[in-house]
CSV table of C-alpha atoms and ligand atoms in Angstrom, one decimal:
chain,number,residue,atom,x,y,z
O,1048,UNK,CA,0.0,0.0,0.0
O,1049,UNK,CA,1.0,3.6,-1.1
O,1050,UNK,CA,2.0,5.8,2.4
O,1051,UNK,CA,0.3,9.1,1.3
O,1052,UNK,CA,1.9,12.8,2.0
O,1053,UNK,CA,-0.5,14.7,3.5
O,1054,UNK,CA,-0.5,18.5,4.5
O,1055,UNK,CA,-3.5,20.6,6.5
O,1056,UNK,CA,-3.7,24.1,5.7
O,1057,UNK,CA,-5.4,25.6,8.9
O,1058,UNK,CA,-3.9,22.7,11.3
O,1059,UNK,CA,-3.9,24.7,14.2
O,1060,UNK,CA,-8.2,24.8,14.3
O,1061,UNK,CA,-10.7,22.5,15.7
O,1062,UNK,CA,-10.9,21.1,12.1
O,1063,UNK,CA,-7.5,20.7,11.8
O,1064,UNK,CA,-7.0,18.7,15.2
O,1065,UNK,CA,-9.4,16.4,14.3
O,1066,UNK,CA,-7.8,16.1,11.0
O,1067,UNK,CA,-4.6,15.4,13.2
O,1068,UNK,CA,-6.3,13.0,15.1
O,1069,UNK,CA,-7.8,11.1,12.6
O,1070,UNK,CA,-4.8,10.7,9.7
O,1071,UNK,CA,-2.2,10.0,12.5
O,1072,UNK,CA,-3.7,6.5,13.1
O,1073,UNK,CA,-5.1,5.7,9.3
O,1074,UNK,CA,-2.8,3.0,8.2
O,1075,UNK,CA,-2.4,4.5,4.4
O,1076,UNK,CA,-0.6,7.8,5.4
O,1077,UNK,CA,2.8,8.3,5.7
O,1078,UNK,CA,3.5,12.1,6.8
O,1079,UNK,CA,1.4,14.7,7.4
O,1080,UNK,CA,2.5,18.2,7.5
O,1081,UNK,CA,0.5,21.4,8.3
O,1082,UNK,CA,0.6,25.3,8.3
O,1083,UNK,CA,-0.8,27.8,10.8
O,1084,UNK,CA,0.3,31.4,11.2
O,1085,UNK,CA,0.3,32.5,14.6
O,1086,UNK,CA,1.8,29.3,16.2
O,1087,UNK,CA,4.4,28.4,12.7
O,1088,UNK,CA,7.3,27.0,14.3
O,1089,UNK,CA,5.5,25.5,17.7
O,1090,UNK,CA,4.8,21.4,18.0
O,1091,UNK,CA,1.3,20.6,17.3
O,1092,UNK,CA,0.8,19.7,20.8
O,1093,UNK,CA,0.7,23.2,21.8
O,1094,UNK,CA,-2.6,23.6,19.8
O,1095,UNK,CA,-4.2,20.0,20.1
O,1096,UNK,CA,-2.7,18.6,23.7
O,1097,UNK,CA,-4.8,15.0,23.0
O,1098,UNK,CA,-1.9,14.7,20.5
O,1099,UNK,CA,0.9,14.9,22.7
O,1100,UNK,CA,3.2,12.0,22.2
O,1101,UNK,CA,0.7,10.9,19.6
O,1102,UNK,CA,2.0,13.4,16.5
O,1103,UNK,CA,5.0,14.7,16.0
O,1104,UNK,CA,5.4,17.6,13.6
O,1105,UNK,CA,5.4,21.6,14.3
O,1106,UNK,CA,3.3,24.1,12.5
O,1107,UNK,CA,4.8,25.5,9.4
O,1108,UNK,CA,3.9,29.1,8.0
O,1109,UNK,CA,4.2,28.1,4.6
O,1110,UNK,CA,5.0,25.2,2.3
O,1111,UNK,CA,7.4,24.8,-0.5
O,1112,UNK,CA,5.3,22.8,-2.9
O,1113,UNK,CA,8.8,22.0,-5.1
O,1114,UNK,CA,9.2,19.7,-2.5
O,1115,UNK,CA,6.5,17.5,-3.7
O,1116,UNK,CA,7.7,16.8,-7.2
O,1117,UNK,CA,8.9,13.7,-6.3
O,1118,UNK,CA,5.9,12.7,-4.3
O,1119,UNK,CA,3.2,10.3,-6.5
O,1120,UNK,CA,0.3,11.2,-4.7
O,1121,UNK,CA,0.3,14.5,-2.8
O,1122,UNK,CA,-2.9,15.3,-0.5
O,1123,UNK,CA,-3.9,18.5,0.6
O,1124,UNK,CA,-7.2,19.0,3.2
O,1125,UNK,CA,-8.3,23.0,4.1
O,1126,UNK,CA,-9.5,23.4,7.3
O,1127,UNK,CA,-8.9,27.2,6.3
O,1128,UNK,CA,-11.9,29.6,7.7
O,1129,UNK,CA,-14.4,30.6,5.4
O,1130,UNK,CA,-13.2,32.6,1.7
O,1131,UNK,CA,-9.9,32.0,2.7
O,1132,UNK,CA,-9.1,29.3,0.8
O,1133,UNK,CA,-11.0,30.4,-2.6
O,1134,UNK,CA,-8.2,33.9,-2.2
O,1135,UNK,CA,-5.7,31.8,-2.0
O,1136,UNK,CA,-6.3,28.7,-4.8
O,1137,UNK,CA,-5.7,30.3,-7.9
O,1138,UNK,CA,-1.7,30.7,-6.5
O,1139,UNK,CA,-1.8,27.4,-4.8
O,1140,UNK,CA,-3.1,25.8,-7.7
O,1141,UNK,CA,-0.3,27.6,-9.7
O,1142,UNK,CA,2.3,26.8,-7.6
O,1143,UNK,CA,1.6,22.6,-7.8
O,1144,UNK,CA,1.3,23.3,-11.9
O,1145,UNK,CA,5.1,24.5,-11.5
O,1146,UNK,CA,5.6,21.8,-9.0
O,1147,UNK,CA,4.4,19.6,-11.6
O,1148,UNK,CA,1.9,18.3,-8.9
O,1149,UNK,CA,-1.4,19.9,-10.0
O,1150,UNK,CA,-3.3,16.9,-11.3
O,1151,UNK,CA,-2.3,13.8,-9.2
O,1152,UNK,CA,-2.9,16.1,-6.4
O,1153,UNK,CA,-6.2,15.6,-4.1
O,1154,UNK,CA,-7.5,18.0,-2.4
O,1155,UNK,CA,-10.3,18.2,0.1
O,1156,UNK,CA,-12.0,21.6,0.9
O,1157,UNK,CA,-13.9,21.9,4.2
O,1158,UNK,CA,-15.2,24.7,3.9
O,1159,UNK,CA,-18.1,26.5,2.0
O,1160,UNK,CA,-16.5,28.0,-0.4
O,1161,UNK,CA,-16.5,25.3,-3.7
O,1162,UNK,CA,-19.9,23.4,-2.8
O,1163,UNK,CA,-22.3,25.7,-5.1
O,1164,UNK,CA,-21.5,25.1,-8.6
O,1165,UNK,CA,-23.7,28.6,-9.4
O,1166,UNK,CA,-21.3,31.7,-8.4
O,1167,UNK,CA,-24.7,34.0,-8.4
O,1168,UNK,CA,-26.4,31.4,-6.0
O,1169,UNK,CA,-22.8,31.9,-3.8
O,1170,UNK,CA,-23.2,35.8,-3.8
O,1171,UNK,CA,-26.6,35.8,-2.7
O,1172,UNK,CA,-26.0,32.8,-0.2
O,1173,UNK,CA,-22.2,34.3,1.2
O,1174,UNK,CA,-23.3,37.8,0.6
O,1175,UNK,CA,-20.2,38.7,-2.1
O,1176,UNK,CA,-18.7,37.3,-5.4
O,1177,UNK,CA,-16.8,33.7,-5.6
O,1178,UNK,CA,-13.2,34.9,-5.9
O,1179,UNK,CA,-12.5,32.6,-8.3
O,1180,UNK,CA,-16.1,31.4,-10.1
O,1181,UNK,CA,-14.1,29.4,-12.8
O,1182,UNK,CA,-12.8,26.7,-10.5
O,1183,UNK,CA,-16.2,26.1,-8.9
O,1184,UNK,CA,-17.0,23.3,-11.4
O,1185,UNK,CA,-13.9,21.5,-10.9
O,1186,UNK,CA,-15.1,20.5,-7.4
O,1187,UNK,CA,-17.3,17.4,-6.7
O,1188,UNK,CA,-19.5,17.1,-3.5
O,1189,UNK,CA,-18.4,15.3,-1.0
O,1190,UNK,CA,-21.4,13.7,0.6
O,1191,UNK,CA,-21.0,10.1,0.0
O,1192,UNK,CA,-24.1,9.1,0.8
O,1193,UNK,CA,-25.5,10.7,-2.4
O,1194,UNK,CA,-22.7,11.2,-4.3
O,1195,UNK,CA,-20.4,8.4,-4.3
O,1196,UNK,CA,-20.1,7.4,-7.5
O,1197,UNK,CA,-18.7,10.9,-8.2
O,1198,UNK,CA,-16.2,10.9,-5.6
O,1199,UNK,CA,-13.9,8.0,-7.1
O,1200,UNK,CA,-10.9,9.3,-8.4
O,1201,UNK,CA,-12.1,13.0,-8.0
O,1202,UNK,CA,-9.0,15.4,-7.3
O,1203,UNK,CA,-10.6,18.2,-6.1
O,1204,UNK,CA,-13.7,17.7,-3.4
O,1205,UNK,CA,-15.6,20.0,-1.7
O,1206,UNK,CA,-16.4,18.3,1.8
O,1207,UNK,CA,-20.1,19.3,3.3
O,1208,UNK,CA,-20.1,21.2,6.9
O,1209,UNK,CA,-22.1,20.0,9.9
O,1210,UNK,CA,-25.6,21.0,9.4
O,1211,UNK,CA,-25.2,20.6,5.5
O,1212,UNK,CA,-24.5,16.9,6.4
O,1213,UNK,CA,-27.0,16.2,9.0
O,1214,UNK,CA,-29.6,18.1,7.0
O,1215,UNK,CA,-29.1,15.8,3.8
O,1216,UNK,CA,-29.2,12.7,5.4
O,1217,UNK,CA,-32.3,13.2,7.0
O,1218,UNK,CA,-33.8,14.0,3.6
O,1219,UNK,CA,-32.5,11.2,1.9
O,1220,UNK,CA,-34.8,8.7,2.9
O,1221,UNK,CA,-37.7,11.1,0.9
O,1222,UNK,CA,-35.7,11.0,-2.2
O,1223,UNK,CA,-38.1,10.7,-5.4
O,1224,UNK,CA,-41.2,12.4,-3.5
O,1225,UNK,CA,-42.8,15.3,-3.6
O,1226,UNK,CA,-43.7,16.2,0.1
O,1227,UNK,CA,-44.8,20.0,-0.4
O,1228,UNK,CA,-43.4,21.6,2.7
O,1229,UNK,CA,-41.0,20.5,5.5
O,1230,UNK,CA,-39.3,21.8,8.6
O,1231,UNK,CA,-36.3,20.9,9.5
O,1232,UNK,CA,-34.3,21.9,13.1
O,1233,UNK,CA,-30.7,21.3,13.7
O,1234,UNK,CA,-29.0,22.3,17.1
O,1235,UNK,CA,-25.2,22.6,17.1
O,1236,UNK,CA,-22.5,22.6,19.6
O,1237,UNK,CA,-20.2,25.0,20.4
O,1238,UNK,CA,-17.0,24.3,18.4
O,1239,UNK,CA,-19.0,24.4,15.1
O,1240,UNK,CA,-17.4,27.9,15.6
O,1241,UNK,CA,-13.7,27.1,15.8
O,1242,UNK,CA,-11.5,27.3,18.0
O,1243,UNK,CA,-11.4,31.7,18.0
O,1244,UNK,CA,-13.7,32.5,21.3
O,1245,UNK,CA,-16.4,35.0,19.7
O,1246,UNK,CA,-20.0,35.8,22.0
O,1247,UNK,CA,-20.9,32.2,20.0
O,1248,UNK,CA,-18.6,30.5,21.2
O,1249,UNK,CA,-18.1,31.4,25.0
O,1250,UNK,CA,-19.2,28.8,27.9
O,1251,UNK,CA,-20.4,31.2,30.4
O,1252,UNK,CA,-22.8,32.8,27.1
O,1253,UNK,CA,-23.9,29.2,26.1
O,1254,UNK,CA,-23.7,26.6,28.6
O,1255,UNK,CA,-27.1,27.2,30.5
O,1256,UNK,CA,-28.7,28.7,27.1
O,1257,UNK,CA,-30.3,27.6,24.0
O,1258,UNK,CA,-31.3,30.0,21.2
O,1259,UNK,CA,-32.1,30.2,17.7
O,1260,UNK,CA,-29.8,32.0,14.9
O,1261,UNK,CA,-30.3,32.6,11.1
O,1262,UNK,CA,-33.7,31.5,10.8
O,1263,UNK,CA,-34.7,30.4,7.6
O,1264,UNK,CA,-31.8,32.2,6.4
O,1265,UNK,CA,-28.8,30.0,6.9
O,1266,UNK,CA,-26.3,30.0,4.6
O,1267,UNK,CA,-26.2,26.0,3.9
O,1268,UNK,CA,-29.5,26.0,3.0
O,1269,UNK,CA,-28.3,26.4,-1.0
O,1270,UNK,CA,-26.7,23.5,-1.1
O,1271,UNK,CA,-29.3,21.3,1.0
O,1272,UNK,CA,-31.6,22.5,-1.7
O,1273,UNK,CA,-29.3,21.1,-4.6
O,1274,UNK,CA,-29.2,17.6,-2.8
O,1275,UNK,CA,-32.9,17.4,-3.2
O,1276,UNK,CA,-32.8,18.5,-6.7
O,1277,UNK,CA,-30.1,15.8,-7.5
O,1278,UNK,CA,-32.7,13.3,-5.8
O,1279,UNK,CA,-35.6,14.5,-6.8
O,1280,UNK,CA,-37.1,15.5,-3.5
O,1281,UNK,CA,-40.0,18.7,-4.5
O,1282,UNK,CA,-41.0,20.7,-1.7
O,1283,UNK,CA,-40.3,24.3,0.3
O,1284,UNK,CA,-37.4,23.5,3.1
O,1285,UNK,CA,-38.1,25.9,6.1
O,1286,UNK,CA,-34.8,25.3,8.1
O,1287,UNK,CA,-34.2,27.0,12.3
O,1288,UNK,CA,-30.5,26.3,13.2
O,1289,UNK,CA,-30.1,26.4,17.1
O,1290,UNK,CA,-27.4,26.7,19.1
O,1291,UNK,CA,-27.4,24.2,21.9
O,1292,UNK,CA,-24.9,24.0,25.1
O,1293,UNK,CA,-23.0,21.4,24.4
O,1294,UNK,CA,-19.4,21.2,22.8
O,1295,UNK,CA,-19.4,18.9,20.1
O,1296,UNK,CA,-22.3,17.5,18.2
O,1297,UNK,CA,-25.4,18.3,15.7
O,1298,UNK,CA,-28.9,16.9,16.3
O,1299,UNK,CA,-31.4,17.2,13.3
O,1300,UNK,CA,-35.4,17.0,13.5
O,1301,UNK,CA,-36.8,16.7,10.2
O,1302,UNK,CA,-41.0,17.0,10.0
O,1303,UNK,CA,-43.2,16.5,7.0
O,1304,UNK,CA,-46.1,15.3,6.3
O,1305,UNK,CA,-46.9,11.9,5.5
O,1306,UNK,CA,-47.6,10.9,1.5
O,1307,UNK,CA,-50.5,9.2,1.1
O,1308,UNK,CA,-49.9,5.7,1.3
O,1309,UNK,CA,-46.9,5.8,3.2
O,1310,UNK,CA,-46.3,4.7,6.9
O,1311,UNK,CA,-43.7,4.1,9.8
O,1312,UNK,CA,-42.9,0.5,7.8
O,1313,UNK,CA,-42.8,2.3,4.8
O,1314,UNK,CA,-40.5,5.2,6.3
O,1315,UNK,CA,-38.2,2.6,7.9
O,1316,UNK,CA,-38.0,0.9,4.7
O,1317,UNK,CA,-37.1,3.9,2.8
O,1318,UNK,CA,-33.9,4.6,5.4
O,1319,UNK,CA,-33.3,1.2,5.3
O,1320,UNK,CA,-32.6,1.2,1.3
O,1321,UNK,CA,-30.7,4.6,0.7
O,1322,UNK,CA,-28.9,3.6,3.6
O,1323,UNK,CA,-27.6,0.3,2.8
O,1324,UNK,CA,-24.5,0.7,1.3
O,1325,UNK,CA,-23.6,3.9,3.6
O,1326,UNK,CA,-21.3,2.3,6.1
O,1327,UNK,CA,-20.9,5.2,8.6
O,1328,UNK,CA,-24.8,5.6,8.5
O,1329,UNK,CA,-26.2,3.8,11.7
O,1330,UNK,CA,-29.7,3.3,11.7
O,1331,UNK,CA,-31.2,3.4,15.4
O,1332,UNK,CA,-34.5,2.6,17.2
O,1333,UNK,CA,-36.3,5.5,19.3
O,1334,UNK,CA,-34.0,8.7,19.1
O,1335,UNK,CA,-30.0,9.1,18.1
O,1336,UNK,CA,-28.0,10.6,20.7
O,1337,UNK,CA,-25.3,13.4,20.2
O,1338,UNK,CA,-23.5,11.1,22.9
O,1339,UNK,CA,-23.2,8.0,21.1
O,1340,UNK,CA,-21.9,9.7,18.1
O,1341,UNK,CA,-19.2,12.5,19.5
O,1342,UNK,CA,-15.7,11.6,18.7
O,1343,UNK,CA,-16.8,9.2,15.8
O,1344,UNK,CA,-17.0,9.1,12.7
O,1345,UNK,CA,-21.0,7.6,12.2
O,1346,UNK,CA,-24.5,9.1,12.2
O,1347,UNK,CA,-27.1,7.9,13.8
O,1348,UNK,CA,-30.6,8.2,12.6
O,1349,UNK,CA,-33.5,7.1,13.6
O,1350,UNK,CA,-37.5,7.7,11.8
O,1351,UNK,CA,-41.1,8.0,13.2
O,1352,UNK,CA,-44.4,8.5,11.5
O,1353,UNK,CA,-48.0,8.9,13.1
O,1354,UNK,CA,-51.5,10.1,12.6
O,1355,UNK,CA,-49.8,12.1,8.8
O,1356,UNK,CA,-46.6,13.1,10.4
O,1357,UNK,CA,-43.7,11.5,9.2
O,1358,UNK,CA,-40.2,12.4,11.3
O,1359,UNK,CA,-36.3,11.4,10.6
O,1360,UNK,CA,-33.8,12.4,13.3
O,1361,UNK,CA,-30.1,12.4,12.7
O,1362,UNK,CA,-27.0,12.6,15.3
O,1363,UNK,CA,-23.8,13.8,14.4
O,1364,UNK,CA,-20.4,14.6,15.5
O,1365,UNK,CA,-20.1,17.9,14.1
O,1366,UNK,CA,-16.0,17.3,14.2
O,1367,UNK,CA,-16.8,14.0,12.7
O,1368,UNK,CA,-19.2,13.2,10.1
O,1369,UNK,CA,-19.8,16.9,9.7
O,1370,UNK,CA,-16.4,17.9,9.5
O,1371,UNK,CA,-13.0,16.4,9.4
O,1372,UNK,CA,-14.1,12.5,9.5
O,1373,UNK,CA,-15.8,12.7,6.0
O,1374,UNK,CA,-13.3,14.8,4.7
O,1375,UNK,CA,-11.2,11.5,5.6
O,1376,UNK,CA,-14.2,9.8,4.0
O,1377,UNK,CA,-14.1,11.5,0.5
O,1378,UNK,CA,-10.2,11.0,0.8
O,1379,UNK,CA,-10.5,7.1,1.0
O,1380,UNK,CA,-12.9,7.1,-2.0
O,1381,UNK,CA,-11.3,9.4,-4.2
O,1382,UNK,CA,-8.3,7.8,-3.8
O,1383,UNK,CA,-10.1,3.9,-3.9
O,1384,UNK,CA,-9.1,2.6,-0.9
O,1385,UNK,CA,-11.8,1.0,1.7
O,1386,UNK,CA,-14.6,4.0,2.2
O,1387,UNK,CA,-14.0,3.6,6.3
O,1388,UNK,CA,-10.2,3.2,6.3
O,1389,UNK,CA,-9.2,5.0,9.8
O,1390,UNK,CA,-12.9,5.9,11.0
O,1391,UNK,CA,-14.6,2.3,12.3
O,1392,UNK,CA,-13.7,3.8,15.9
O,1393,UNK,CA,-16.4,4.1,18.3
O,1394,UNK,CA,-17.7,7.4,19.7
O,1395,UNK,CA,-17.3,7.7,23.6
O,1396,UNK,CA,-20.1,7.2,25.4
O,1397,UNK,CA,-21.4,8.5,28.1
O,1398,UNK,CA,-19.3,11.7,26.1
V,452,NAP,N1,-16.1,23.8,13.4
V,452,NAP,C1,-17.0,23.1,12.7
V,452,NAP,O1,-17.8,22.4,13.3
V,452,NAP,C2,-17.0,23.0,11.2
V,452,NAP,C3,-17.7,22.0,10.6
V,452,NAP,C4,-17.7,21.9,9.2
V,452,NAP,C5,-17.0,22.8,8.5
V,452,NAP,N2,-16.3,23.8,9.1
V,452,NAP,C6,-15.5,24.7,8.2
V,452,NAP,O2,-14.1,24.2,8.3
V,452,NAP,C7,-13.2,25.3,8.2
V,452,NAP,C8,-12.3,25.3,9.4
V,452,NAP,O3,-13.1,25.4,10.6
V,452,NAP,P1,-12.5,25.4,12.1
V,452,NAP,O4,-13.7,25.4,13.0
V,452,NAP,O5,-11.4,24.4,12.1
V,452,NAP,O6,-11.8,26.9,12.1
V,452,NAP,P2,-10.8,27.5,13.2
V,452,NAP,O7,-10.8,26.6,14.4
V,452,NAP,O8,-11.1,28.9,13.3
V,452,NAP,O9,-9.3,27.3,12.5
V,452,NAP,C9,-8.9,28.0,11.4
V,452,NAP,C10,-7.5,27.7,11.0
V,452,NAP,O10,-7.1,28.4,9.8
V,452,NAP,C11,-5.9,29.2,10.1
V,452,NAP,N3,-6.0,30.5,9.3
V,452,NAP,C12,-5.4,30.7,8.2
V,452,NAP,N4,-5.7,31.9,7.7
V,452,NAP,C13,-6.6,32.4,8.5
V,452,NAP,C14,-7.3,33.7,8.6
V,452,NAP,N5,-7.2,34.6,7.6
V,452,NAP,N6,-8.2,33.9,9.6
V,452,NAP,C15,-8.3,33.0,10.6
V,452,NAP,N7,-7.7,31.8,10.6
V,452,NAP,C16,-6.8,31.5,9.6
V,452,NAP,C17,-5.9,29.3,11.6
V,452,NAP,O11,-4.6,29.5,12.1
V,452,NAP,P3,-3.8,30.9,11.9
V,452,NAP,O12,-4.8,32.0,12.0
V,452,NAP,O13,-2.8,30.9,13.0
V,452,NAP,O14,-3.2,30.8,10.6
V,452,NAP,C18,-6.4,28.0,12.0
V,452,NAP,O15,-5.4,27.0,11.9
V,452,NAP,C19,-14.1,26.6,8.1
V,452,NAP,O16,-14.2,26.9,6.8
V,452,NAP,C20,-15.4,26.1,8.6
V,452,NAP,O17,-16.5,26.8,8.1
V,452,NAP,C21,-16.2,23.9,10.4
């Protein structure tokens, strides 16, 4: 088996620890480097303590991309902040051309910035112009549950957040239908900030509260929407993001009503079929717990349906399977090795 080079831009986030955390133990890769500005120089450790003694490295402010000439198959993941990395790509993607690296090299965006192939959808959902509109089609989705096919052998993928994830995979099982209107909450934990404190993000703010933000006007929405296009799903999404105290995790309600003909068997055997082949998709009686799935890589969901009311829930890490996990995921499948390499470990539970 190859030992892959892989560098983290942003290492020193959340999204970069986990990134840390997860590639130090996947058995394909070899070396992984990573760049942050205020702490270049300093051992990872001194942003991520779990990895003490676990990953060795240092921050680097920069990287000489010459140095990957030699290297077959170079992998780069962004854990940059939002519309950083869409300034930067037109030079990065210059400097692997001169490096001679350009096409063998995969890289995996976290962020929002290459999921919308429609650069006027991206102004009106980011509020400003793509920097760079002409590489936006050279991206695929990385949401493997849906687009998996797509993902083998894809070089550049953009890798869905947290409530873009748990969102779609509740709506999955309704794929084909034509459910007329739906409501969908999602409550997130704290560190779907990052790691910069902000009024968000501060325990004293959020630990004994729970609010709602951005209602019906979240961002992610856009690309939720072009999911259910792709799978045929017709209907008005009216979406309330919460913010919930708790550190890691998203929980996702998803209500509709009930198409004629359909009930709970008929739900459960929906999940049960788009599911089947998605290996980090658990499917679990009653509800899905945020605790079961923190620090993993899986989501949990679960359905109900009553009296017209049809409900899926989903669990996620937002870290995990809404972040750096299935960034690891659309890395194994672009470069066609086993879809869970390095993520069949459990969650901790109680978290
Ligand atoms: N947190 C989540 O739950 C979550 C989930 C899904 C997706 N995402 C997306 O993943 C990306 C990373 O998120 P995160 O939570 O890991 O962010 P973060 O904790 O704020 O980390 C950002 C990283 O980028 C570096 N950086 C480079 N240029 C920067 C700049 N101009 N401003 C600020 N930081 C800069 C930071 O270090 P230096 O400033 O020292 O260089 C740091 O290493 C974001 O695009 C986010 O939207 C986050």
């Amino acid at each position: 088996m190859i030992l892959y080079s892989v560098v983290i831009l942003g290492a020193s986030g959340y999204g970069g620890g986990e990134l840390l955390r997860w590639l130090s133990t996947h058995p394909a890769v070899g070396s992984i480097r990573g760049t942050a500005r205020a702490l270049a120089g300093k051992p990872f450790w001194a942003a991520h303590p779990n990895l003490n003694g676990i990953v060795d490295g240092c921050f680097e402010a920069d990287i000489d991309w010459s140095e990957f000439k030699q290297v077959e198959q170079p992998i780069v993941f962004s854990a940059l902040p939002h519309g950083e990395l869409a300034q930067r790509l037109p030079e990065l993607e210059a400097a692997w051309e001169q490096a001679g690296i350009h096409q063998r090299l995969l890289l995996v965006d976290l962020s929002g910035d290459f999921r919308l192939k429609d650069a006027q959808v991206f102004a009106s959902a980011y509020g400003g112009a793509h920097p760079c509109p002409e590489h936006l089609a050279r991206f695929v989705y990385g949401l493997p549950e849906w687009n998996r096919a797509a993902l083998g052998g894809a070089r550049r993928v953009a890798s869905p957040g947290c409530f873009a994830t748990a969102l779609q995979l509740t709506l999955l099982p309704l794929r084909g239908l034509d459910i007329g209107w739906m409501a969908v909450t999602a409550a997130t934990g704290s560190s779907g900030s990052g790691a910069s404190p902000s009024a968000g993000t501060h325990h004293p703010l959020r630990a004994g509260d729970f609010r709602a933000y951005k209602v019906l006007n979240h961002q992610h929405l856009p690309e939720v929407r072009a999911c259910m296009a792709a799978v045929g799903i017709k209907g008005e999404l009216a979406f309330v993001p919460q913010s919930a105290p708790m550190v890691r995790g998203i929980f996702a309600s998803l209500q509709f009503p009930l198409p004629a003909g359909m009930d709970l068997a008929g739900l459960q055997a929906r999940a049960k079929e788009v599911f089947r082949d998605a290996p980090l998709v658990r499917l679990v009686a009653d509800s899905p717990r945020v605790g079961a799935v923190a620090g993993s890589a899986f989501a949990d969901l679960s359905v109900a349906a009553r009296d017209g009311s049809g409900v899926v829930l989903c669990a996620i890490d937002n870290l995990g399977k809404g972040m750096a996990a299935q960034a690891v995921q659309n890395m194994n499948l672009a470069l066609g090795l086993e879809e869970t390499l390095g993520l069949r470990i459990p969650g901790r539970y109680p978290g």
